[in-house]
């Protein structure tokens, strides 16, 4: 059965007088009439019920129905698309499109398998949509948020920044009253900050009585934080081409890469005057390890056979690492929390360095 015949039978069954028109230059397919109401109908048909296929065809039907109505003069336009099925989702898409672009035209969807949707006062009573399946919490359980994702670590640093001594973390030193203020300071979406705070609260790490956002159970939180960041990082041992003192060359190197590199681990601790371990090549964090011979790092020879002058390390958590980095006389240096996380599991006396940082700077803010 043709789409035109299917639509004609549908309206006849619902007490409309139907006149089928021969195909001609006006492009219309049917004239409908009930009482004083008279409509000229343009019909399109599809073998799929996808909104991205239905909307373009509907827009064509709307234009043709308008043109036909202008020619007939005494009839209003009605644009219809025949589809296999009509879902509530498809009806919403059609309604939104018609509301925006065709308020003066009645539109409809008629399914060959039953079900229909109409927008227009004369046809509202004919709409019959299937019920949407109910989604239960058991079928789609909410997924927990990773407290120690890259940006969440950055937001943890923001919540702690005001309690650390100045110059050890590049972050606003302020109290946050809500997620919106935290999102603005962290330069993340309000939704990201909200989900992060909800997870903190659900796991018992956020105070319910403080007028501002305050972390509690911090010893357990820091223990989990250190465990979550214990993973291997891609590294590249390097030497400088020029055999000159290494430290000035590192300073010059970092001065030319202020946006995408910073000093890390033990060398960063030395720059912040909290160093405890010597003899380890300086680590420099980068967003991504360069290829050997990269023109972005012409000063360096990668993978030398001799002892390296420095080690490039690819940051696993670049947002937290680089956003918190401190400018020390033109050289970007990892913040004190990042240093503690990074050295803790380093084989070259990293545990000693981490213990010193924790005792001097973190223990005072861990005690609730």
mmCIF file of C-alpha atoms in Angstrom, residues 140-334:
data_model
loop_
_atom_site.group_PDB
_atom_site.id
_atom_site.type_symbol
_atom_site.label_atom_id
_atom_site.label_comp_id
_atom_site.label_asym_id
_atom_site.label_seq_id
_atom_site.Cartn_x
_atom_site.Cartn_y
_atom_site.Cartn_z
ATOM 1 C CA UNK A 140 21.690 1.615 35.111
ATOM 2 C CA UNK A 141 23.536 2.023 38.427
ATOM 3 C CA UNK A 142 25.328 5.355 38.821
ATOM 4 C CA UNK A 143 29.032 5.102 38.128
ATOM 5 C CA UNK A 144 31.302 6.334 40.949
ATOM 6 C CA UNK A 145 33.545 9.288 40.197
ATOM 7 C CA UNK A 146 37.308 8.757 40.359
ATOM 8 C CA UNK A 147 38.377 11.108 43.138
ATOM 9 C CA UNK A 148 41.923 11.131 41.819
ATOM 10 C CA UNK A 149 41.435 11.825 38.143
ATOM 11 C CA UNK A 150 43.686 14.526 36.721
ATOM 12 C CA UNK A 151 41.314 17.471 37.219
ATOM 13 C CA UNK A 152 40.025 16.136 40.536
ATOM 14 C CA UNK A 153 43.575 16.152 41.898
ATOM 15 C CA UNK A 154 43.806 19.774 40.804
ATOM 16 C CA UNK A 155 40.582 20.597 42.661
ATOM 17 C CA UNK A 156 41.887 18.822 45.765
ATOM 18 C CA UNK A 157 44.931 21.100 45.630
ATOM 19 C CA UNK A 158 42.648 24.132 45.410
ATOM 20 C CA UNK A 159 40.741 23.042 48.511
ATOM 21 C CA UNK A 160 44.049 22.787 50.401
ATOM 22 C CA UNK A 161 45.940 25.775 48.951
ATOM 23 C CA UNK A 162 45.047 28.382 51.580
ATOM 24 C CA UNK A 163 46.374 26.143 54.367
ATOM 25 C CA UNK A 164 49.829 25.692 52.811
ATOM 26 C CA UNK A 165 52.654 28.214 53.243
ATOM 27 C CA UNK A 166 52.822 30.765 50.440
ATOM 28 C CA UNK A 167 54.984 29.982 47.436
ATOM 29 C CA UNK A 168 54.519 26.203 47.505
ATOM 30 C CA UNK A 169 51.464 25.874 45.264
ATOM 31 C CA UNK A 170 50.216 28.059 42.419
ATOM 32 C CA UNK A 171 46.524 28.332 43.341
ATOM 33 C CA UNK A 172 44.140 30.916 44.851
ATOM 34 C CA UNK A 173 44.423 31.002 48.623
ATOM 35 C CA UNK A 174 40.720 31.269 49.464
ATOM 36 C CA UNK A 175 37.751 29.481 50.973
ATOM 37 C CA UNK A 176 35.128 28.182 48.570
ATOM 38 C CA UNK A 177 31.482 28.314 49.587
ATOM 39 C CA UNK A 178 30.128 26.089 46.825
ATOM 40 C CA UNK A 179 30.862 24.143 43.680
ATOM 41 C CA UNK A 180 30.366 27.145 41.408
ATOM 42 C CA UNK A 181 33.164 29.071 43.088
ATOM 43 C CA UNK A 182 35.423 26.011 42.976
ATOM 44 C CA UNK A 183 34.634 25.415 39.285
ATOM 45 C CA UNK A 184 35.463 29.023 38.434
ATOM 46 C CA UNK A 185 38.801 28.909 40.253
ATOM 47 C CA UNK A 186 39.689 25.496 38.828
ATOM 48 C CA UNK A 187 38.601 26.463 35.291
ATOM 49 C CA UNK A 188 36.430 23.365 34.994
ATOM 50 C CA UNK A 189 32.730 22.942 34.235
ATOM 51 C CA UNK A 190 30.214 23.392 37.032
ATOM 52 C CA UNK A 191 29.058 19.811 36.416
ATOM 53 C CA UNK A 192 32.605 18.451 36.904
ATOM 54 C CA UNK A 193 32.998 20.318 40.176
ATOM 55 C CA UNK A 194 29.546 19.215 41.357
ATOM 56 C CA UNK A 195 30.225 15.537 40.659
ATOM 57 C CA UNK A 196 33.616 15.770 42.362
ATOM 58 C CA UNK A 197 32.101 17.307 45.503
ATOM 59 C CA UNK A 198 29.253 14.790 45.544
ATOM 60 C CA UNK A 199 31.781 11.953 45.461
ATOM 61 C CA UNK A 200 33.858 13.551 48.223
ATOM 62 C CA UNK A 201 30.745 13.908 50.346
ATOM 63 C CA UNK A 202 29.493 10.379 49.663
ATOM 64 C CA UNK A 203 32.861 8.940 50.713
ATOM 65 C CA UNK A 204 32.969 11.033 53.882
ATOM 66 C CA UNK A 205 35.766 13.436 52.938
ATOM 67 C CA UNK A 206 33.741 16.661 52.931
ATOM 68 C CA UNK A 207 32.425 18.404 56.023
ATOM 69 C CA UNK A 208 28.639 18.601 56.383
ATOM 70 C CA UNK A 209 28.762 21.327 59.045
ATOM 71 C CA UNK A 210 31.259 23.857 57.651
ATOM 72 C CA UNK A 211 29.865 26.960 55.856
ATOM 73 C CA UNK A 212 32.592 26.509 53.229
ATOM 74 C CA UNK A 213 34.056 23.479 51.449
ATOM 75 C CA UNK A 214 36.301 21.770 53.969
ATOM 76 C CA UNK A 215 38.068 18.438 53.616
ATOM 77 C CA UNK A 216 37.895 16.009 56.567
ATOM 78 C CA UNK A 217 39.419 12.582 57.252
ATOM 79 C CA UNK A 218 42.503 13.919 55.528
ATOM 80 C CA UNK A 219 44.960 11.276 56.649
ATOM 81 C CA UNK A 220 42.912 8.593 54.904
ATOM 82 C CA UNK A 221 42.395 10.879 51.909
ATOM 83 C CA UNK A 222 46.153 11.510 51.504
ATOM 84 C CA UNK A 223 46.878 7.804 51.880
ATOM 85 C CA UNK A 224 44.453 6.996 49.065
ATOM 86 C CA UNK A 225 45.785 9.869 46.977
ATOM 87 C CA UNK A 226 49.358 8.587 47.150
ATOM 88 C CA UNK A 227 48.244 5.061 46.250
ATOM 89 C CA UNK A 228 46.169 6.287 43.290
ATOM 90 C CA UNK A 229 49.160 8.070 41.731
ATOM 91 C CA UNK A 230 51.595 5.183 42.130
ATOM 92 C CA UNK A 231 52.184 4.289 38.492
ATOM 93 C CA UNK A 232 55.061 4.259 36.050
ATOM 94 C CA UNK A 233 55.678 7.302 33.858
ATOM 95 C CA UNK A 234 57.306 7.290 30.397
ATOM 96 C CA UNK A 235 60.799 8.731 30.741
ATOM 97 C CA UNK A 236 63.652 9.758 28.429
ATOM 98 C CA UNK A 237 67.218 10.188 29.759
ATOM 99 C CA UNK A 238 68.955 13.085 27.983
ATOM 100 C CA UNK A 239 72.265 14.938 27.794
ATOM 101 C CA UNK A 240 72.962 18.459 26.632
ATOM 102 C CA UNK A 241 74.871 18.892 23.403
ATOM 103 C CA UNK A 242 77.148 21.490 24.981
ATOM 104 C CA UNK A 243 79.410 20.293 27.755
ATOM 105 C CA UNK A 244 78.815 23.219 30.076
ATOM 106 C CA UNK A 245 77.481 23.447 33.645
ATOM 107 C CA UNK A 246 74.138 21.610 33.697
ATOM 108 C CA UNK A 247 72.039 23.760 36.018
ATOM 109 C CA UNK A 248 72.257 26.983 33.945
ATOM 110 C CA UNK A 249 71.381 24.962 30.841
ATOM 111 C CA UNK A 250 68.347 23.465 32.579
ATOM 112 C CA UNK A 251 67.245 26.947 33.612
ATOM 113 C CA UNK A 252 67.589 28.141 30.026
ATOM 114 C CA UNK A 253 65.751 25.077 28.735
ATOM 115 C CA UNK A 254 62.802 25.587 31.076
ATOM 116 C CA UNK A 255 62.776 29.315 30.382
ATOM 117 C CA UNK A 256 62.005 28.492 26.770
ATOM 118 C CA UNK A 257 59.251 25.996 27.673
ATOM 119 C CA UNK A 258 57.254 27.780 30.385
ATOM 120 C CA UNK A 259 53.933 26.436 29.075
ATOM 121 C CA UNK A 260 54.808 22.778 28.564
ATOM 122 C CA UNK A 261 57.608 21.852 30.984
ATOM 123 C CA UNK A 262 58.432 22.162 34.672
ATOM 124 C CA UNK A 263 61.055 20.932 37.092
ATOM 125 C CA UNK A 264 59.941 17.924 39.127
ATOM 126 C CA UNK A 265 60.817 15.510 41.945
ATOM 127 C CA UNK A 266 64.098 16.089 43.836
ATOM 128 C CA UNK A 267 65.298 19.045 41.727
ATOM 129 C CA UNK A 268 61.967 20.756 42.334
ATOM 130 C CA UNK A 269 62.331 20.127 46.067
ATOM 131 C CA UNK A 270 65.769 21.786 45.922
ATOM 132 C CA UNK A 271 64.292 24.845 44.184
ATOM 133 C CA UNK A 272 61.680 25.157 46.944
ATOM 134 C CA UNK A 273 64.417 24.830 49.594
ATOM 135 C CA UNK A 274 62.991 21.560 50.892
ATOM 136 C CA UNK A 275 65.474 19.212 49.226
ATOM 137 C CA UNK A 276 66.897 16.225 51.083
ATOM 138 C CA UNK A 277 68.369 13.927 48.413
ATOM 139 C CA UNK A 278 71.357 14.632 46.143
ATOM 140 C CA UNK A 279 72.969 12.769 43.279
ATOM 141 C CA UNK A 280 69.774 12.128 41.282
ATOM 142 C CA UNK A 281 69.618 13.624 37.749
ATOM 143 C CA UNK A 282 67.091 16.445 37.561
ATOM 144 C CA UNK A 283 63.640 15.468 36.324
ATOM 145 C CA UNK A 284 61.764 17.720 33.915
ATOM 146 C CA UNK A 285 58.049 17.128 33.399
ATOM 147 C CA UNK A 286 56.662 17.484 29.865
ATOM 148 C CA UNK A 287 53.190 16.982 28.418
ATOM 149 C CA UNK A 288 54.525 14.443 25.938
ATOM 150 C CA UNK A 289 57.972 12.976 25.407
ATOM 151 C CA UNK A 290 59.574 14.391 22.245
ATOM 152 C CA UNK A 291 60.929 12.180 19.545
ATOM 153 C CA UNK A 292 64.742 11.869 19.515
ATOM 154 C CA UNK A 293 66.169 14.781 17.537
ATOM 155 C CA UNK A 294 62.961 16.814 17.868
ATOM 156 C CA UNK A 295 63.395 20.431 16.677
ATOM 157 C CA UNK A 296 61.482 21.566 19.786
ATOM 158 C CA UNK A 297 64.337 20.314 21.987
ATOM 159 C CA UNK A 298 67.485 20.907 19.896
ATOM 160 C CA UNK A 299 69.718 21.250 22.958
ATOM 161 C CA UNK A 300 69.280 17.604 23.952
ATOM 162 C CA UNK A 301 70.616 14.206 22.963
ATOM 163 C CA UNK A 302 68.144 11.464 23.846
ATOM 164 C CA UNK A 303 69.129 8.131 25.433
ATOM 165 C CA UNK A 304 72.860 8.861 25.857
ATOM 166 C CA UNK A 305 75.266 6.061 26.668
ATOM 167 C CA UNK A 306 76.746 8.147 29.491
ATOM 168 C CA UNK A 307 75.082 9.310 32.680
ATOM 169 C CA UNK A 308 72.214 11.647 31.725
ATOM 170 C CA UNK A 309 72.204 15.345 32.566
ATOM 171 C CA UNK A 310 68.451 15.263 33.061
ATOM 172 C CA UNK A 311 65.461 12.972 32.628
ATOM 173 C CA UNK A 312 62.380 14.071 30.709
ATOM 174 C CA UNK A 313 59.267 12.538 32.264
ATOM 175 C CA UNK A 314 55.817 12.549 30.670
ATOM 176 C CA UNK A 315 53.246 13.783 33.168
ATOM 177 C CA UNK A 316 50.524 11.199 33.823
ATOM 178 C CA UNK A 317 48.375 13.933 35.396
ATOM 179 C CA UNK A 318 49.309 16.993 33.319
ATOM 180 C CA UNK A 319 46.474 19.292 34.439
ATOM 181 C CA UNK A 320 47.231 18.851 38.117
ATOM 182 C CA UNK A 321 51.004 18.933 37.544
ATOM 183 C CA UNK A 322 51.266 22.011 35.333
ATOM 184 C CA UNK A 323 48.421 24.116 36.739
ATOM 185 C CA UNK A 324 49.884 23.897 40.239
ATOM 186 C CA UNK A 325 53.475 24.604 39.149
ATOM 187 C CA UNK A 326 55.182 27.663 40.653
ATOM 188 C CA UNK A 327 57.257 30.265 38.816
ATOM 189 C CA UNK A 328 60.636 30.521 40.561
ATOM 190 C CA UNK A 329 62.586 33.266 38.785
ATOM 191 C CA UNK A 330 61.352 32.245 35.357
ATOM 192 C CA UNK A 331 61.623 28.496 35.983
ATOM 193 C CA UNK A 332 58.416 26.493 36.469
ATOM 194 C CA UNK A 333 58.659 24.129 39.445
ATOM 195 C CA UNK A 334 56.256 21.406 40.642
#
